[in-house]
Coordinates of C-alpha atoms in Angstrom, one line a residue:
M20 CA -70.1 -50.6 50.7
S21 CA -73.7 -51.8 50.6
E22 CA -75.0 -53.8 47.6
D23 CA -77.3 -50.8 46.7
M24 CA -74.3 -48.5 46.7
K25 CA -72.2 -50.9 44.7
Q26 CA -74.9 -51.1 42.0
A27 CA -75.4 -47.3 42.1
A28 CA -71.7 -46.8 41.5
L29 CA -71.7 -49.2 38.5
D30 CA -74.8 -47.5 37.1
Y31 CA -73.3 -44.1 37.6
H32 CA -70.3 -45.1 35.4
A33 CA -72.4 -46.9 32.8
Y34 CA -75.3 -44.5 32.2
P35 CA -76.4 -42.3 30.4
K36 CA -73.1 -43.0 28.5
P37 CA -70.2 -45.1 29.6
G38 CA -67.5 -43.2 31.5
K39 CA -67.4 -39.7 33.0
I40 CA -65.8 -37.4 30.4
S41 CA -66.2 -36.4 26.8
I42 CA -64.6 -34.0 24.2
E43 CA -66.4 -31.0 22.9
L44 CA -65.7 -28.5 20.1
T45 CA -64.7 -24.9 21.1
T46 CA -65.1 -23.3 17.7
S47 CA -67.5 -23.3 14.7
A48 CA -67.5 -26.3 12.3
E49 CA -70.7 -25.6 10.5
T50 CA -69.6 -24.5 7.0
S51 CA -67.1 -25.5 4.3
R52 CA -65.0 -22.4 5.2
D53 CA -64.9 -23.5 8.9
L54 CA -63.6 -26.9 7.8
S55 CA -61.0 -25.3 5.5
L56 CA -59.8 -23.2 8.5
A57 CA -60.0 -26.0 11.0
Y58 CA -58.1 -28.5 8.8
S59 CA -56.7 -28.3 5.3
P60 CA -55.5 -25.8 4.1
G61 CA -55.9 -23.4 7.0
V62 CA -54.4 -25.5 9.7
A63 CA -51.0 -25.1 8.0
E64 CA -50.7 -21.6 9.2
P65 CA -50.6 -22.3 13.0
V66 CA -48.4 -25.3 12.2
R67 CA -45.8 -23.0 10.6
E68 CA -46.0 -20.6 13.6
I69 CA -45.4 -23.4 16.1
A70 CA -42.5 -24.7 14.1
K71 CA -40.9 -21.3 14.3
D72 CA -41.7 -20.8 18.0
P73 CA -42.9 -23.7 20.2
E74 CA -44.5 -21.1 22.6
A75 CA -47.0 -20.3 19.9
A76 CA -48.7 -23.7 20.8
Y77 CA -50.2 -21.9 23.8
K78 CA -51.8 -19.4 21.4
Y79 CA -53.1 -21.6 18.7
T80 CA -53.9 -24.9 20.5
A81 CA -55.6 -26.2 23.6
K82 CA -52.2 -27.0 25.2
G83 CA -52.3 -24.2 27.8
N84 CA -55.5 -25.6 29.5
L85 CA -54.9 -29.3 29.1
V86 CA -53.6 -31.7 31.7
A87 CA -52.9 -35.4 31.3
V88 CA -53.8 -37.7 34.3
I89 CA -51.4 -40.6 33.9
S90 CA -51.1 -43.9 35.8
N91 CA -49.7 -47.4 35.5
G92 CA -52.3 -48.8 37.8
S93 CA -49.7 -50.1 40.3
A94 CA -51.4 -48.5 43.4
I95 CA -55.1 -47.9 42.6
L96 CA -56.8 -46.2 45.6
G97 CA -56.7 -48.8 48.3
L98 CA -57.0 -51.6 45.9
G99 CA -53.4 -52.2 45.0
N100 CA -51.8 -53.2 41.7
L101 CA -54.7 -54.1 39.4
G102 CA -53.1 -53.0 36.2
A103 CA -53.3 -49.9 34.0
L104 CA -56.7 -50.5 32.4
A105 CA -58.4 -51.0 35.8
S106 CA -57.2 -47.6 36.8
K107 CA -59.1 -45.9 34.1
P108 CA -62.3 -45.1 36.1
V109 CA -60.1 -43.4 38.7
M110 CA -58.2 -41.4 36.1
E111 CA -61.5 -40.4 34.4
G112 CA -62.7 -39.3 37.9
K113 CA -59.7 -37.1 38.3
S114 CA -60.3 -35.5 34.9
L115 CA -63.9 -34.8 36.0
L116 CA -62.7 -33.0 39.2
F117 CA -60.2 -30.9 37.2
K118 CA -63.0 -29.7 34.9
K119 CA -65.7 -29.3 37.6
F120 CA -63.6 -27.4 40.1
A121 CA -61.1 -25.4 38.1
G122 CA -62.2 -25.5 34.4
V123 CA -59.1 -27.5 33.4
N124 CA -59.5 -29.7 30.4
S125 CA -58.1 -33.1 31.2
I126 CA -57.6 -36.5 29.5
D127 CA -56.7 -39.8 31.2
I128 CA -53.8 -41.9 29.9
E129 CA -53.2 -45.4 31.3
V130 CA -49.7 -46.8 30.5
D131 CA -49.2 -50.5 30.6
S132 CA -45.5 -50.4 31.2
E133 CA -43.1 -53.2 32.1
S134 CA -40.8 -51.0 34.2
P135 CA -40.5 -47.6 35.7
Q136 CA -38.1 -46.6 32.9
A137 CA -40.6 -47.7 30.2
F138 CA -43.2 -45.5 31.9
I139 CA -40.8 -42.6 32.1
D140 CA -39.9 -43.0 28.4
T141 CA -43.6 -43.1 27.4
V142 CA -44.6 -40.0 29.4
K143 CA -41.5 -38.0 28.3
R144 CA -42.4 -38.6 24.6
I145 CA -45.9 -37.3 25.0
A146 CA -45.4 -34.6 27.6
D147 CA -45.2 -31.6 25.2
T148 CA -48.8 -32.3 24.1
F149 CA -50.0 -31.0 27.5
G150 CA -49.7 -27.9 29.7
G151 CA -49.1 -30.2 32.7
I152 CA -49.1 -33.8 33.9
N153 CA -50.7 -35.2 37.0
L154 CA -49.3 -38.6 37.9
E155 CA -51.6 -40.8 39.9
D156 CA -51.8 -44.2 41.7
I157 CA -48.2 -45.3 41.1
K158 CA -46.7 -47.4 43.9
A159 CA -43.7 -46.4 46.1
P160 CA -40.8 -46.4 45.8
E161 CA -41.1 -46.3 42.0
C162 CA -43.2 -43.2 42.1
F163 CA -40.3 -41.2 43.5
E164 CA -37.9 -42.3 40.7
I165 CA -40.6 -41.7 38.1
E166 CA -41.5 -38.2 39.2
K167 CA -37.9 -37.1 39.7
A168 CA -36.9 -38.3 36.2
L169 CA -39.9 -36.7 34.5
I170 CA -39.3 -33.3 36.3
E171 CA -35.8 -33.4 34.9
K172 CA -36.8 -34.4 31.4
C173 CA -40.0 -32.5 30.7
K174 CA -40.7 -28.9 30.0
V175 CA -44.1 -28.8 31.7
P176 CA -45.1 -29.2 35.4
I177 CA -45.1 -32.8 36.7
F178 CA -47.1 -33.4 39.9
H179 CA -47.7 -36.7 41.6
D180 CA -50.9 -35.9 43.5
D181 CA -50.8 -38.9 45.8
Q182 CA -47.6 -37.4 47.2
H183 CA -47.9 -33.6 47.0
G184 CA -51.7 -33.1 46.8
T185 CA -52.1 -35.1 50.0
A186 CA -49.1 -33.3 51.6
I187 CA -50.4 -29.8 50.8
V188 CA -53.9 -30.4 52.2
T189 CA -52.5 -32.3 55.2
A190 CA -50.1 -29.5 56.0
A191 CA -52.8 -26.8 55.7
G192 CA -55.0 -28.7 58.2
M193 CA -52.1 -29.5 60.4
L194 CA -51.0 -25.9 60.8
N195 CA -54.5 -24.9 61.8
A196 CA -54.9 -27.9 64.2
L197 CA -51.6 -27.0 65.9
E198 CA -52.7 -23.4 66.3
I199 CA -56.0 -24.4 67.8
A200 CA -54.2 -26.9 70.2
G201 CA -51.9 -24.1 71.3
K202 CA -48.8 -25.7 69.9
T203 CA -46.2 -24.7 67.4
I204 CA -44.9 -26.6 64.4
E205 CA -41.3 -26.1 65.5
D206 CA -41.9 -27.8 68.9
A207 CA -44.5 -30.4 67.9
K208 CA -43.6 -34.1 68.2
M209 CA -45.1 -36.2 65.4
V210 CA -45.5 -39.9 64.8
C211 CA -46.2 -40.9 61.2
L212 CA -47.6 -44.4 60.7
G213 CA -46.8 -45.3 57.1
A214 CA -43.8 -44.8 54.9
G215 CA -45.2 -44.8 51.4
A216 CA -45.5 -42.0 48.9
A217 CA -48.0 -39.9 50.8
A218 CA -46.2 -40.3 54.1
V219 CA -42.9 -39.3 52.7
A220 CA -44.3 -36.3 50.9
C221 CA -46.4 -35.1 53.9
T222 CA -43.4 -35.3 56.2
K223 CA -41.1 -33.5 53.8
L224 CA -43.6 -30.7 53.3
L225 CA -44.2 -30.4 57.1
I226 CA -40.5 -30.0 57.5
S227 CA -40.5 -27.3 54.8
C228 CA -43.2 -25.6 56.9
G229 CA -41.1 -25.6 60.1
M230 CA -41.4 -29.1 61.7
R231 CA -38.0 -30.3 63.0
P232 CA -36.8 -33.7 61.6
E233 CA -35.6 -34.7 65.1
N234 CA -39.2 -34.4 66.4
I235 CA -40.5 -36.9 63.8
L236 CA -40.7 -40.7 64.2
M237 CA -41.9 -42.6 61.1
L238 CA -42.9 -46.2 61.1
D239 CA -43.2 -48.8 58.4
R240 CA -44.4 -52.4 58.7
K241 CA -41.3 -53.3 60.6
G242 CA -41.6 -50.6 63.2
V243 CA -39.8 -47.3 63.9
I244 CA -37.5 -46.1 61.2
H245 CA -34.3 -45.6 63.2
S246 CA -30.6 -45.1 62.4
G247 CA -29.7 -48.6 63.4
R248 CA -31.7 -50.3 60.6
D249 CA -29.9 -51.6 57.6
D250 CA -33.0 -52.4 55.5
L251 CA -34.0 -48.9 54.5
N252 CA -34.2 -47.5 51.0
Q253 CA -33.0 -44.0 50.4
Y254 CA -36.4 -42.5 50.9
K255 CA -37.0 -44.0 54.3
A256 CA -33.4 -43.5 55.4
A257 CA -33.9 -39.8 55.1
F258 CA -36.3 -40.0 58.1
A259 CA -34.2 -42.3 60.3
N260 CA -33.7 -40.9 63.8
D261 CA -31.3 -42.0 66.5
T262 CA -33.8 -43.4 69.0
D263 CA -34.3 -46.5 71.1
K264 CA -38.0 -46.5 70.3
R265 CA -39.0 -49.5 68.2
T266 CA -42.8 -49.8 68.1
L267 CA -45.9 -47.6 67.8
D268 CA -46.5 -48.2 71.4
D269 CA -43.1 -46.7 72.2
A270 CA -43.3 -43.8 69.7
I271 CA -46.7 -42.6 70.6
E272 CA -45.8 -41.8 74.3
G273 CA -46.1 -38.0 74.7
A274 CA -46.5 -37.3 71.0
D275 CA -48.4 -34.2 70.0
V276 CA -49.4 -35.4 66.5
F277 CA -50.3 -38.7 64.9
L278 CA -50.4 -38.8 61.1
G279 CA -51.8 -42.1 59.8
L280 CA -51.3 -43.0 56.1
S281 CA -51.3 -46.7 56.6
G282 CA -54.4 -49.0 57.2
P283 CA -57.6 -49.4 59.3
D284 CA -57.7 -49.6 63.1
L285 CA -53.9 -49.5 63.6
L286 CA -54.0 -46.8 66.3
K287 CA -55.5 -48.3 69.5
A288 CA -57.4 -46.4 72.1
A289 CA -54.7 -47.2 74.7
Q290 CA -52.1 -45.7 72.4
L291 CA -54.1 -42.5 71.8
A292 CA -54.5 -42.2 75.6
K293 CA -50.7 -41.9 75.9
M294 CA -50.4 -38.9 73.7
A295 CA -49.8 -35.3 74.9
E296 CA -52.6 -32.9 75.9
N297 CA -54.8 -31.8 73.0
P298 CA -53.6 -34.5 70.7
I299 CA -53.9 -34.1 66.9
V300 CA -54.9 -37.2 65.0
F301 CA -54.9 -37.3 61.2
A302 CA -56.2 -40.8 60.5
C303 CA -56.2 -40.7 56.7
S304 CA -56.5 -44.4 55.7
N305 CA -59.4 -44.8 53.4
P306 CA -62.1 -45.9 53.6
D307 CA -61.5 -47.0 57.2
P308 CA -59.2 -44.7 59.3
E309 CA -56.5 -45.8 61.7
I310 CA -58.9 -45.1 64.5
K311 CA -62.6 -44.4 64.3
P312 CA -63.5 -40.8 65.3
E313 CA -66.1 -42.0 67.7
L314 CA -63.6 -44.1 69.6
A315 CA -60.9 -41.4 69.4
K316 CA -63.3 -38.8 71.0
Q317 CA -64.5 -41.2 73.6
T318 CA -60.9 -42.0 74.6
R319 CA -59.6 -38.4 74.4
P320 CA -62.3 -35.7 74.4
D321 CA -59.5 -33.1 73.8
V322 CA -58.5 -34.7 70.5
I323 CA -58.5 -32.7 67.2
M324 CA -59.4 -35.3 64.6
A325 CA -59.2 -35.4 60.8
T326 CA -59.8 -38.3 58.4
G327 CA -60.0 -38.8 54.7
R328 CA -63.8 -39.3 54.8
S329 CA -66.6 -36.9 53.9
D330 CA -69.0 -38.1 56.6
Y331 CA -66.8 -36.8 59.4
P332 CA -65.6 -33.2 60.1
N333 CA -62.1 -32.2 58.8
Q334 CA -61.9 -34.2 55.7
V335 CA -58.3 -34.3 54.2
N336 CA -59.4 -34.2 50.5
N337 CA -56.9 -33.7 47.7
V338 CA -59.6 -31.9 45.7
L339 CA -58.9 -28.9 47.9
G340 CA -55.6 -28.6 46.2
F341 CA -54.7 -30.2 42.8
P342 CA -57.3 -28.5 40.5
F343 CA -56.5 -25.1 41.7
I344 CA -52.7 -25.7 41.9
F345 CA -52.7 -26.7 38.2
R346 CA -55.0 -23.7 37.4
G347 CA -52.5 -21.3 38.8
A348 CA -49.5 -23.1 37.3
L349 CA -51.2 -23.3 33.8
D350 CA -52.2 -19.6 33.8
V351 CA -48.6 -18.4 34.2
R352 CA -47.1 -21.3 32.1
A353 CA -45.0 -22.6 35.0
T354 CA -42.3 -25.0 34.0
V355 CA -42.5 -26.8 37.3
I356 CA -44.6 -27.0 40.5
N357 CA -41.9 -26.1 43.0
E358 CA -41.7 -26.0 46.8
E359 CA -42.6 -22.3 46.9
M360 CA -45.8 -23.0 45.0
K361 CA -46.7 -25.9 47.3
I362 CA -46.1 -23.9 50.4
A363 CA -48.2 -21.0 48.9
A364 CA -51.0 -23.5 48.3
V365 CA -50.7 -24.7 52.0
H366 CA -51.1 -21.2 53.4
A367 CA -53.9 -20.3 51.0
I368 CA -56.0 -23.3 52.1
K369 CA -55.0 -22.8 55.7
N370 CA -56.0 -19.2 55.8
L371 CA -59.3 -19.7 54.0
A372 CA -60.5 -22.0 56.8
K373 CA -60.3 -18.9 59.1
E374 CA -62.7 -16.8 56.9
P375 CA -66.4 -16.8 57.5
V376 CA -68.1 -19.6 55.6
P377 CA -70.4 -18.4 52.8
E378 CA -74.1 -19.4 53.0
E379 CA -73.8 -21.3 49.7
V380 CA -71.3 -23.7 51.3
I381 CA -73.4 -24.1 54.4
K382 CA -76.4 -25.0 52.2
A383 CA -74.3 -27.5 50.3
Y384 CA -73.6 -29.3 53.5
G385 CA -77.1 -29.5 54.9
G386 CA -77.2 -26.2 56.7
E387 CA -74.5 -27.2 59.2
K388 CA -72.9 -24.1 60.7
M389 CA -69.1 -24.0 60.3
T390 CA -66.7 -21.9 62.2
Y391 CA -62.9 -22.1 62.5
G392 CA -62.2 -24.5 65.4
R393 CA -61.7 -28.1 66.3
E394 CA -64.5 -29.3 64.0
Y395 CA -63.5 -27.1 61.1
I396 CA -59.8 -26.8 60.5
I397 CA -59.9 -27.0 56.7
P398 CA -62.3 -25.7 54.0
K399 CA -64.9 -27.8 52.4
P400 CA -64.4 -29.0 48.8
M401 CA -67.5 -27.2 47.6
D402 CA -66.1 -23.8 48.7
S403 CA -65.9 -21.8 45.4
R404 CA -63.3 -19.4 47.0
L405 CA -60.6 -22.1 46.7
L406 CA -60.4 -21.4 43.0
G407 CA -59.3 -17.8 43.5
E408 CA -57.3 -18.2 46.6
V409 CA -55.2 -21.2 45.8
A410 CA -54.8 -20.5 42.1
G411 CA -53.8 -16.9 42.8
A412 CA -51.3 -17.9 45.5
V413 CA -49.7 -20.6 43.3
A414 CA -49.5 -18.3 40.3
K415 CA -47.9 -15.5 42.4
A416 CA -45.4 -18.0 43.9
A417 CA -44.4 -19.3 40.5
E418 CA -43.8 -15.7 39.3
M419 CA -41.8 -14.8 42.4
S420 CA -39.7 -17.9 42.3
G421 CA -38.8 -17.4 38.6
V422 CA -40.5 -20.5 37.1
A423 CA -43.4 -18.6 35.3
K424 CA -43.1 -18.0 31.6
A425 CA -46.1 -15.7 31.5
P426 CA -47.0 -12.8 33.9
Y427 CA -49.5 -12.9 36.7
P428 CA -52.8 -12.8 34.9
E429 CA -54.7 -9.6 34.7
H430 CA -58.1 -11.4 35.2
Y431 CA -57.0 -12.7 38.6
P432 CA -58.2 -13.2 41.3
L433 CA -60.7 -15.6 39.9
K434 CA -64.2 -15.5 41.3
S435 CA -65.7 -18.4 39.4
I436 CA -64.9 -20.7 36.4
A437 CA -66.6 -18.2 34.2
D438 CA -63.6 -15.8 34.8
I439 CA -61.2 -18.3 33.3
K440 CA -59.7 -17.2 29.9

């Protein structure tokens, strides 16, 4: 990042007021009667109602439209374990995105915990305050243990966005890329470079969407994850295949798909050249991808390329998913965000990319024409249709799978944040 951009980023967070979020009142507090209703003695009435029926909290408090963004700071963006407090700008940013794109009120919570169990205990004790909890920037493999435990212990949906948000958006783009390349997910051979939280979640969701486990080779820092290794944790071991391939150079031969969730410049041009016809490359390391798009296209003009960056086509961006997934889950009071809801979000995002792009989106991206194809396999974050399509699909899937405590909303499909009730 240039010095000018570094200073601009610091100024953005410091002015006009420190931080990126604030709290506002939603009801009148202008008269003594208002204060008597808001606090003592009037507040006693909703307290009594909630004590009798906990579900009344959704009627009398902000719980139903409130999400906590919680981290321990152990895996902040690409910066590593810098501690809970250092993660606060990222968590505030997530809260900003929740509000901007889906009208979800969100507060960030940074937990300085000495162990995964301490983190679990802390979150469990505060969970009922919120309608949902978005876990963020927690390192693997602890993140798997933490999410699993909290899903079991909490009554509200728990969602680790680094895992599932990435997976949902990746799967949506991947299904479209395979279609454009003339390939099927059932037959596609994939190499996944990286074995952390995002890689594990992406691979699991792609399997749920139809990819065959035997067609997947995952690599960590030691090479291919194969059945002969005795150094694998349970999460990596789930993807161990019986193969004699040991390196990326071995694995990439004839592969249809490369999924990178690792580090910069780890896929070499010579390796890309060995892939099958119409190769699909999702180089999602940020800010620098596993292979630069310019080099990839120079090496293989038939490549279908996606990255995590906004300055190239086909950005794999979690903001296409998590705000709207929570919107749909909150509006039917889902108790979990299950596999059916994730797959519904995948197909809603995937299908939206095939629709004509509205003029407002084209204007927001400098007048660039966008049509479903190699350079446009996934919608843009500023596409307002994501709100209605994804939230609606998620809410319907929650209802159909039996995890919704409220019916599909009468005011759906949402056209804009103004429609949110």
